[in-house]
Amino acid sequence: MAVSGQMTQVPSAPPAPSLPIAGLGLRIVAFILDCIVVFGFVMLFFAAGFGQAALQGDDPPSWSIYVGLGVTASALFPFAPILFFVMWAWRSQSLGQMAVGLIVTTKDGYRLSVGRAFVRAIAWPLAMIPLGAGVIPIFFQDERRGLHDYMAGTVVRELR
């Protein structure tokens, strides 16, 4: 606290604009690693959901198949955005980005706030829905920003 009793503002992290923009190859590898993590988690729910159908014998009732599909779908749709939101809000990195040395920052180089992490986590699936059209700009521009990066005001950088 300052002498006047006022709290001084301390930035959440020092700016990192000197870090280079992440290359396409590293982003693809991080994406594949993130897909493996999400796929593994969903397979746990798949096994739990369809395990009861397997226990029904050779001809399981149709309701058991619907239960298995429901359990699997209910794991995938909330899990992936929640996982990415938590990781980006906590570390500004997903698990795949940690593995390859990438970090998501604001355009000014600061770590993500909770609000930006939330917007990015919600916008990322929306960018992927129309056949991945929201990620096409990543392939053609220097900053390698997709629709989700534009909406959240973020840039993916390499940690060196």
Backbone as CSV, one residue per row, in Angstrom:
resi,resn,N_x,N_y,N_z,CA_x,CA_y,CA_z,C_x,C_y,C_z
1,MET,0.841,-1.167,0.000,0.000,0.000,0.000,0.885,1.229,0.000
2,ALA,0.427,2.222,-0.680,1.152,3.485,-0.716,0.902,4.244,0.582
3,VAL,1.677,5.297,0.801,1.561,6.093,2.015,0.167,6.691,2.145
4,SER,-0.457,7.041,1.031,-1.773,7.680,1.068,-2.902,6.691,1.351
5,GLY,-2.567,5.413,1.451,-3.604,4.422,1.717,-4.219,3.861,0.442
6,GLN,-3.772,4.293,-0.719,-4.286,3.813,-1.999,-3.508,2.571,-2.424
7,MET,-4.207,1.632,-3.016,-3.544,0.447,-3.559,-2.944,0.812,-4.905
8,THR,-1.743,0.350,-5.167,-1.124,0.594,-6.466,-1.450,-0.574,-7.383
9,GLN,-1.630,-0.290,-8.647,-1.944,-1.315,-9.632,-0.655,-1.981,-10.090
10,VAL,-0.626,-3.301,-10.063,0.509,-4.066,-10.545,0.017,-4.893,-11.717
11,PRO,0.687,-4.826,-12.862,0.237,-5.627,-14.005,0.306,-7.117,-13.691
12,SER,-0.578,-7.891,-14.327,-0.657,-9.323,-14.048,0.617,-10.053,-14.459
13,ALA,1.292,-9.598,-15.466,2.546,-10.190,-15.913,3.234,-9.180,-16.814
14,PRO,4.530,-9.229,-16.895,5.202,-8.280,-17.771,4.843,-8.535,-19.224
15,PRO,4.799,-7.478,-20.025,4.452,-7.677,-21.425,5.489,-8.523,-22.141
16,ALA,5.018,-9.286,-23.091,5.902,-10.158,-23.851,5.798,-9.901,-25.348
17,PRO,5.758,-8.638,-25.811,5.640,-8.427,-27.247,6.905,-8.801,-27.999
18,SER,8.018,-9.009,-27.276,9.242,-9.383,-27.952,9.265,-10.850,-28.338
19,LEU,8.339,-11.640,-27.791,8.259,-13.046,-28.178,7.753,-13.150,-29.602
20,PRO,8.328,-14.052,-30.397,7.881,-14.171,-31.793,6.500,-14.806,-31.905
21,ILE,5.827,-14.474,-32.984,4.525,-15.093,-33.289,4.765,-16.569,-33.565
22,ALA,3.880,-17.411,-33.054,4.020,-18.862,-33.220,3.882,-19.261,-34.679
23,GLY,4.708,-20.172,-35.083,4.646,-20.687,-36.438,3.504,-21.666,-36.622
24,LEU,3.166,-21.888,-37.860,2.040,-22.769,-38.190,2.309,-24.197,-37.730
25,GLY,3.519,-24.679,-37.915,3.843,-26.050,-37.537,3.653,-26.315,-36.059
26,LEU,4.145,-25.416,-35.216,3.991,-25.589,-33.774,2.534,-25.517,-33.352
27,ARG,1.770,-24.651,-33.983,0.347,-24.554,-33.649,-0.391,-25.832,-34.019
28,ILE,-0.039,-26.424,-35.145,-0.684,-27.675,-35.564,-0.326,-28.804,-34.593
29,VAL,0.945,-28.891,-34.198,1.354,-29.933,-33.251,0.630,-29.747,-31.914
30,ALA,0.537,-28.511,-31.430,-0.178,-28.242,-30.175,-1.647,-28.630,-30.305
31,PHE,-2.266,-28.328,-31.444,-3.665,-28.687,-31.683,-3.847,-30.208,-31.654
32,ILE,-2.943,-30.937,-32.289,-3.037,-32.403,-32.303,-2.900,-32.956,-30.889
33,LEU,-1.962,-32.426,-30.112,-1.798,-32.879,-28.732,-3.039,-32.571,-27.895
34,ASP,-3.633,-31.402,-28.100,-4.868,-31.072,-27.392,-6.002,-32.009,-27.792
35,CYS,-6.081,-32.359,-29.069,-7.108,-33.302,-29.526,-6.932,-34.666,-28.873
36,ILE,-5.678,-35.102,-28.697,-5.415,-36.391,-28.043,-5.906,-36.364,-26.603
37,VAL,-5.658,-35.265,-25.899,-6.115,-35.147,-24.508,-7.640,-35.196,-24.439
38,VAL,-8.306,-34.418,-25.276,-9.778,-34.383,-25.260,-10.337,-35.736,-25.680
39,PHE,-9.758,-36.359,-26.704,-10.221,-37.658,-27.169,-10.084,-38.708,-26.066
40,GLY,-8.965,-38.686,-25.347,-8.768,-39.638,-24.255,-9.812,-39.481,-23.165
41,PHE,-10.122,-38.245,-22.817,-11.138,-38.014,-21.793,-12.512,-38.477,-22.272
42,VAL,-12.844,-38.179,-23.515,-14.148,-38.578,-24.046,-14.251,-40.106,-24.122
43,MET,-13.143,-40.775,-24.393,-13.178,-42.240,-24.448,-13.472,-42.855,-23.082
44,LEU,-13.062,-42.180,-22.017,-13.446,-42.657,-20.681,-14.961,-42.631,-20.511
45,PHE,-15.576,-41.552,-20.967,-17.029,-41.459,-20.878,-17.700,-42.424,-21.857
46,PHE,-17.088,-42.644,-23.014,-17.613,-43.612,-23.978,-17.638,-44.999,-23.346
47,ALA,-16.545,-45.358,-22.688,-16.473,-46.673,-22.048,-17.505,-46.801,-20.937
48,ALA,-17.669,-45.733,-20.159,-18.664,-45.777,-19.086,-20.082,-45.831,-19.648
49,GLY,-20.341,-45.060,-20.687,-21.686,-45.007,-21.254,-22.088,-46.276,-21.976
50,PHE,-21.151,-46.840,-22.740,-21.483,-48.039,-23.500,-21.148,-49.320,-22.740
51,GLY,-20.499,-49.182,-21.580,-20.229,-50.362,-20.765,-21.508,-51.045,-20.323
52,GLN,-22.499,-50.253,-19.973,-23.782,-50.831,-19.562,-24.466,-51.529,-20.737
53,ALA,-24.246,-51.053,-21.976,-24.824,-51.731,-23.138,-24.123,-53.067,-23.373
54,ALA,-22.815,-53.084,-23.137,-22.069,-54.333,-23.318,-22.501,-55.387,-22.297
55,LEU,-22.893,-54.946,-21.125,-23.332,-55.879,-20.098,-24.722,-56.452,-20.378
56,GLN,-25.433,-55.884,-21.327,-26.789,-56.346,-21.661,-26.774,-57.598,-22.530
57,GLY,-25.621,-58.012,-23.032,-25.544,-59.220,-23.849,-25.388,-58.873,-25.321
58,ASP,-25.680,-59.881,-26.176,-25.490,-59.724,-27.611,-26.491,-58.789,-28.258
59,ASP,-27.670,-58.662,-27.685,-28.703,-57.808,-28.263,-29.177,-56.799,-27.215
60,PRO,-28.383,-55.720,-27.008,-28.776,-54.763,-25.966,-30.023,-53.992,-26.380
61,PRO,-30.837,-53.597,-25.420,-32.015,-52.785,-25.754,-31.584,-51.433,-26.317
62,SER,-32.443,-50.862,-27.128,-32.084,-49.606,-27.799,-31.840,-48.471,-26.819
63,TRP,-32.513,-48.501,-25.675,-32.302,-47.423,-24.717,-30.863,-47.386,-24.221
64,SER,-30.202,-48.563,-24.142,-28.821,-48.586,-23.642,-27.869,-47.924,-24.632
65,ILE,-28.178,-48.024,-25.919,-27.357,-47.346,-26.934,-27.538,-45.831,-26.800
66,TYR,-28.765,-45.398,-26.603,-29.024,-43.959,-26.446,-28.365,-43.397,-25.185
67,VAL,-28.354,-44.203,-24.133,-27.676,-43.779,-22.908,-26.183,-43.611,-23.176
68,GLY,-25.608,-44.563,-23.882,-24.178,-44.475,-24.215,-23.859,-43.266,-25.063
69,LEU,-24.685,-42.990,-26.065,-24.474,-41.802,-26.897,-24.652,-40.518,-26.099
70,GLY,-25.636,-40.509,-25.220,-25.884,-39.315,-24.405,-24.745,-39.030,-23.443
71,VAL,-24.231,-40.075,-22.809,-23.128,-39.890,-21.872,-21.886,-39.407,-22.620
72,THR,-21.608,-39.972,-23.789,-20.439,-39.564,-24.567,-20.572,-38.122,-25.036
73,ALA,-21.724,-37.760,-25.577,-21.914,-36.391,-26.069,-21.896,-35.390,-24.930
74,SER,-22.458,-35.777,-23.788,-22.464,-34.839,-22.667,-21.079,-34.637,-22.084
75,ALA,-20.156,-35.524,-22.370,-18.769,-35.332,-21.923,-18.014,-34.420,-22.871
76,LEU,-18.208,-34.587,-24.166,-17.412,-33.845,-25.149,-17.740,-32.365,-25.169
77,PHE,-19.000,-32.028,-25.279,-19.357,-30.626,-25.523,-19.026,-29.694,-24.360
78,PRO,-19.281,-30.061,-23.128,-18.844,-29.129,-22.089,-17.366,-29.280,-21.724
79,PHE,-16.804,-30.478,-21.893,-15.443,-30.702,-21.409,-14.403,-29.880,-22.160
80,ALA,-14.429,-29.912,-23.481,-13.382,-29.224,-24.250,-13.367,-27.718,-23.978
81,PRO,-14.487,-26.996,-24.098,-14.418,-25.563,-23.800,-14.034,-25.261,-22.358
82,ILE,-14.515,-26.070,-21.412,-14.167,-25.825,-20.012,-12.680,-26.070,-19.770
83,LEU,-12.143,-27.143,-20.356,-10.711,-27.425,-20.215,-9.869,-26.266,-20.752
84,PHE,-10.189,-25.799,-21.967,-9.405,-24.718,-22.555,-9.586,-23.414,-21.793
85,PHE,-10.796,-23.133,-21.336,-11.025,-21.922,-20.540,-10.173,-21.939,-19.275
86,VAL,-10.212,-23.039,-18.557,-9.453,-23.133,-17.305,-7.956,-23.000,-17.573
87,MET,-7.461,-23.689,-18.573,-6.026,-23.643,-18.858,-5.587,-22.257,-19.334
88,TRP,-6.378,-21.624,-20.215,-5.998,-20.298,-20.708,-6.131,-19.248,-19.615
89,ALA,-7.120,-19.374,-18.735,-7.262,-18.412,-17.645,-6.156,-18.603,-16.604
90,TRP,-5.744,-19.836,-16.392,-4.751,-20.132,-15.374,-3.324,-19.877,-15.861
91,ARG,-2.974,-20.425,-17.046,-1.591,-20.368,-17.510,-1.400,-19.681,-18.850
92,SER,-2.475,-19.277,-19.504,-2.429,-18.737,-20.865,-1.881,-19.764,-21.853
93,GLN,-2.030,-21.030,-21.520,-1.562,-22.132,-22.360,-2.487,-23.325,-22.198
94,SER,-2.738,-24.025,-23.294,-3.411,-25.316,-23.191,-2.326,-26.365,-22.934
95,LEU,-2.725,-27.603,-22.715,-1.742,-28.653,-22.458,-0.831,-28.863,-23.670
96,GLY,-1.400,-28.840,-24.867,-0.590,-28.976,-26.078,0.356,-27.806,-26.262
97,GLN,-0.112,-26.610,-25.946,0.744,-25.428,-26.054,1.878,-25.486,-25.037
98,MET,1.622,-26.020,-23.857,2.698,-26.196,-22.873,3.765,-27.136,-23.414
99,ALA,3.327,-28.217,-24.052,4.262,-29.235,-24.534,5.196,-28.704,-25.623
100,VAL,4.693,-27.810,-26.472,5.525,-27.318,-27.577,6.083,-25.922,-27.333
101,GLY,5.744,-25.307,-26.199,6.320,-24.009,-25.862,5.632,-22.824,-26.500
102,LEU,4.307,-22.817,-26.471,3.531,-21.685,-26.984,2.787,-21.038,-25.819
103,ILE,2.447,-19.769,-25.971,1.659,-19.056,-24.973,0.694,-18.132,-25.697
104,VAL,-0.512,-17.996,-25.160,-1.512,-17.095,-25.717,-1.437,-15.791,-24.923
105,THR,-1.258,-14.688,-25.616,-1.175,-13.384,-24.955,-2.155,-12.424,-25.617
106,THR,-2.312,-11.272,-24.979,-3.057,-10.202,-25.633,-2.161,-9.617,-26.719
107,LYS,-2.703,-8.745,-27.537,-1.881,-8.108,-28.580,-0.736,-7.312,-27.964
108,ASP,-0.933,-6.808,-26.732,0.102,-6.033,-26.051,1.130,-6.917,-25.356
109,GLY,0.906,-8.212,-25.297,1.865,-9.122,-24.703,1.567,-9.557,-23.289
110,TYR,0.395,-9.213,-22.754,0.036,-9.626,-21.399,-0.637,-10.988,-21.419
111,ARG,-0.575,-11.679,-20.294,-1.296,-12.947,-20.164,-2.801,-12.697,-20.240
112,LEU,-3.536,-13.746,-20.522,-4.981,-13.603,-20.695,-5.687,-13.362,-19.368
113,SER,-6.676,-12.494,-19.416,-7.576,-12.324,-18.274,-8.619,-13.436,-18.340
114,VAL,-9.380,-13.575,-17.299,-10.438,-14.589,-17.268,-11.462,-14.314,-18.375
115,GLY,-11.788,-13.041,-18.588,-12.757,-12.686,-19.628,-12.264,-13.037,-21.017
116,ARG,-11.021,-12.728,-21.321,-10.474,-13.072,-22.644,-10.381,-14.582,-22.825
117,ALA,-10.001,-15.288,-21.762,-9.928,-16.747,-21.842,-11.309,-17.334,-22.116
118,PHE,-12.340,-16.771,-21.485,-13.708,-17.239,-21.706,-14.144,-16.988,-23.148
119,VAL,-13.903,-15.782,-23.658,-14.290,-15.458,-25.042,-13.570,-16.378,-26.014
120,ARG,-12.287,-16.606,-25.798,-11.513,-17.464,-26.705,-12.020,-18.906,-26.645
121,ALA,-12.349,-19.392,-25.437,-12.840,-20.761,-25.284,-14.203,-20.956,-25.936
122,ILE,-15.043,-19.941,-25.927,-16.360,-20.031,-26.570,-16.238,-19.828,-28.075
123,ALA,-15.361,-18.934,-28.500,-15.225,-18.621,-29.920,-14.488,-19.712,-30.688
124,TRP,-13.626,-20.463,-30.017,-12.855,-21.484,-30.723,-13.742,-22.556,-31.364
125,PRO,-14.708,-23.148,-30.647,-15.583,-24.113,-31.329,-16.423,-23.472,-32.429
126,LEU,-16.829,-22.220,-32.225,-17.606,-21.537,-33.264,-16.780,-21.327,-34.529
127,ALA,-15.486,-21.126,-34.369,-14.612,-20.973,-35.534,-14.431,-22.298,-36.269
128,MET,-14.589,-23.412,-35.567,-14.382,-24.723,-36.174,-15.647,-25.296,-36.817
129,ILE,-16.808,-24.812,-36.403,-18.058,-25.424,-36.860,-18.225,-25.383,-38.383
130,PRO,-18.087,-24.229,-39.033,-18.311,-24.245,-40.486,-17.091,-24.782,-41.239
131,LEU,-16.808,-26.069,-41.041,-15.699,-26.755,-41.715,-14.353,-26.081,-41.466
132,GLY,-14.167,-25.549,-40.291,-12.900,-24.922,-39.936,-12.644,-23.591,-40.609
133,ALA,-13.693,-22.953,-41.112,-13.525,-21.689,-41.839,-12.934,-20.594,-40.969
134,GLY,-13.172,-20.645,-39.668,-12.665,-19.611,-38.780,-11.171,-19.672,-38.536
135,VAL,-10.535,-20.794,-38.901,-9.090,-20.899,-38.717,-8.312,-20.704,-40.015
136,ILE,-8.988,-20.495,-41.114,-8.311,-20.294,-42.404,-7.347,-19.109,-42.380
137,PRO,-7.667,-17.972,-41.727,-6.704,-16.859,-41.705,-5.357,-17.214,-41.082
138,ILE,-5.311,-18.227,-40.230,-4.052,-18.633,-39.622,-3.039,-19.034,-40.693
139,PHE,-3.511,-19.595,-41.777,-2.626,-20.077,-42.829,-2.075,-18.960,-43.713
140,PHE,-2.720,-17.805,-43.744,-2.384,-16.805,-44.751,-1.881,-15.465,-44.244
141,GLN,-1.882,-15.219,-42.954,-1.446,-13.913,-42.493,-0.239,-14.017,-41.577
142,ASP,0.467,-12.917,-41.404,1.709,-12.905,-40.645,1.496,-13.143,-39.152
143,GLU,0.419,-12.614,-38.583,0.169,-12.787,-37.151,-0.445,-14.138,-36.805
144,ARG,-0.836,-14.913,-37.800,-1.413,-16.240,-37.602,-2.580,-16.240,-36.613
145,ARG,-3.507,-15.310,-36.810,-4.668,-15.198,-35.925,-5.903,-15.760,-36.615
146,GLY,-6.644,-16.593,-35.883,-7.910,-17.115,-36.371,-9.059,-16.262,-35.869
147,LEU,-10.259,-16.652,-36.228,-11.454,-15.925,-35.806,-11.526,-15.816,-34.287
148,HIS,-11.212,-16.893,-33.597,-11.247,-16.884,-32.130,-10.211,-15.921,-31.556
149,ASP,-9.072,-15.770,-32.223,-8.059,-14.807,-31.771,-8.537,-13.374,-31.986
150,TYR,-9.180,-13.123,-33.108,-9.718,-11.781,-33.360,-10.800,-11.419,-32.345
151,MET,-11.684,-12.380,-32.063,-12.780,-12.101,-31.140,-12.273,-11.850,-29.720
152,ALA,-11.218,-12.556,-29.312,-10.694,-12.407,-27.952,-9.555,-11.394,-27.868
153,GLY,-9.064,-10.921,-29.008,-7.941,-9.978,-28.993,-6.647,-10.639,-28.563
154,THR,-6.397,-11.866,-29.023,-5.242,-12.614,-28.595,-4.293,-12.937,-29.745
155,VAL,-3.080,-13.296,-29.373,-2.030,-13.722,-30.318,-1.340,-14.914,-29.674
156,VAL,-0.987,-15.921,-30.466,-0.237,-17.070,-29.963,1.241,-16.811,-30.268
157,ARG,2.068,-16.916,-29.235,3.503,-16.637,-29.361,4.323,-17.839,-28.937
158,GLU,5.573,-17.867,-29.416,6.518,-18.913,-29.021,7.284,-18.465,-27.792
159,LEU,7.436,-19.365,-26.838,8.291,-19.106,-25.682,9.705,-19.545,-26.058
160,ARG,10.644,-18.726,-25.842,12.035,-19.101,-26.158,12.891,-19.007,-24.962
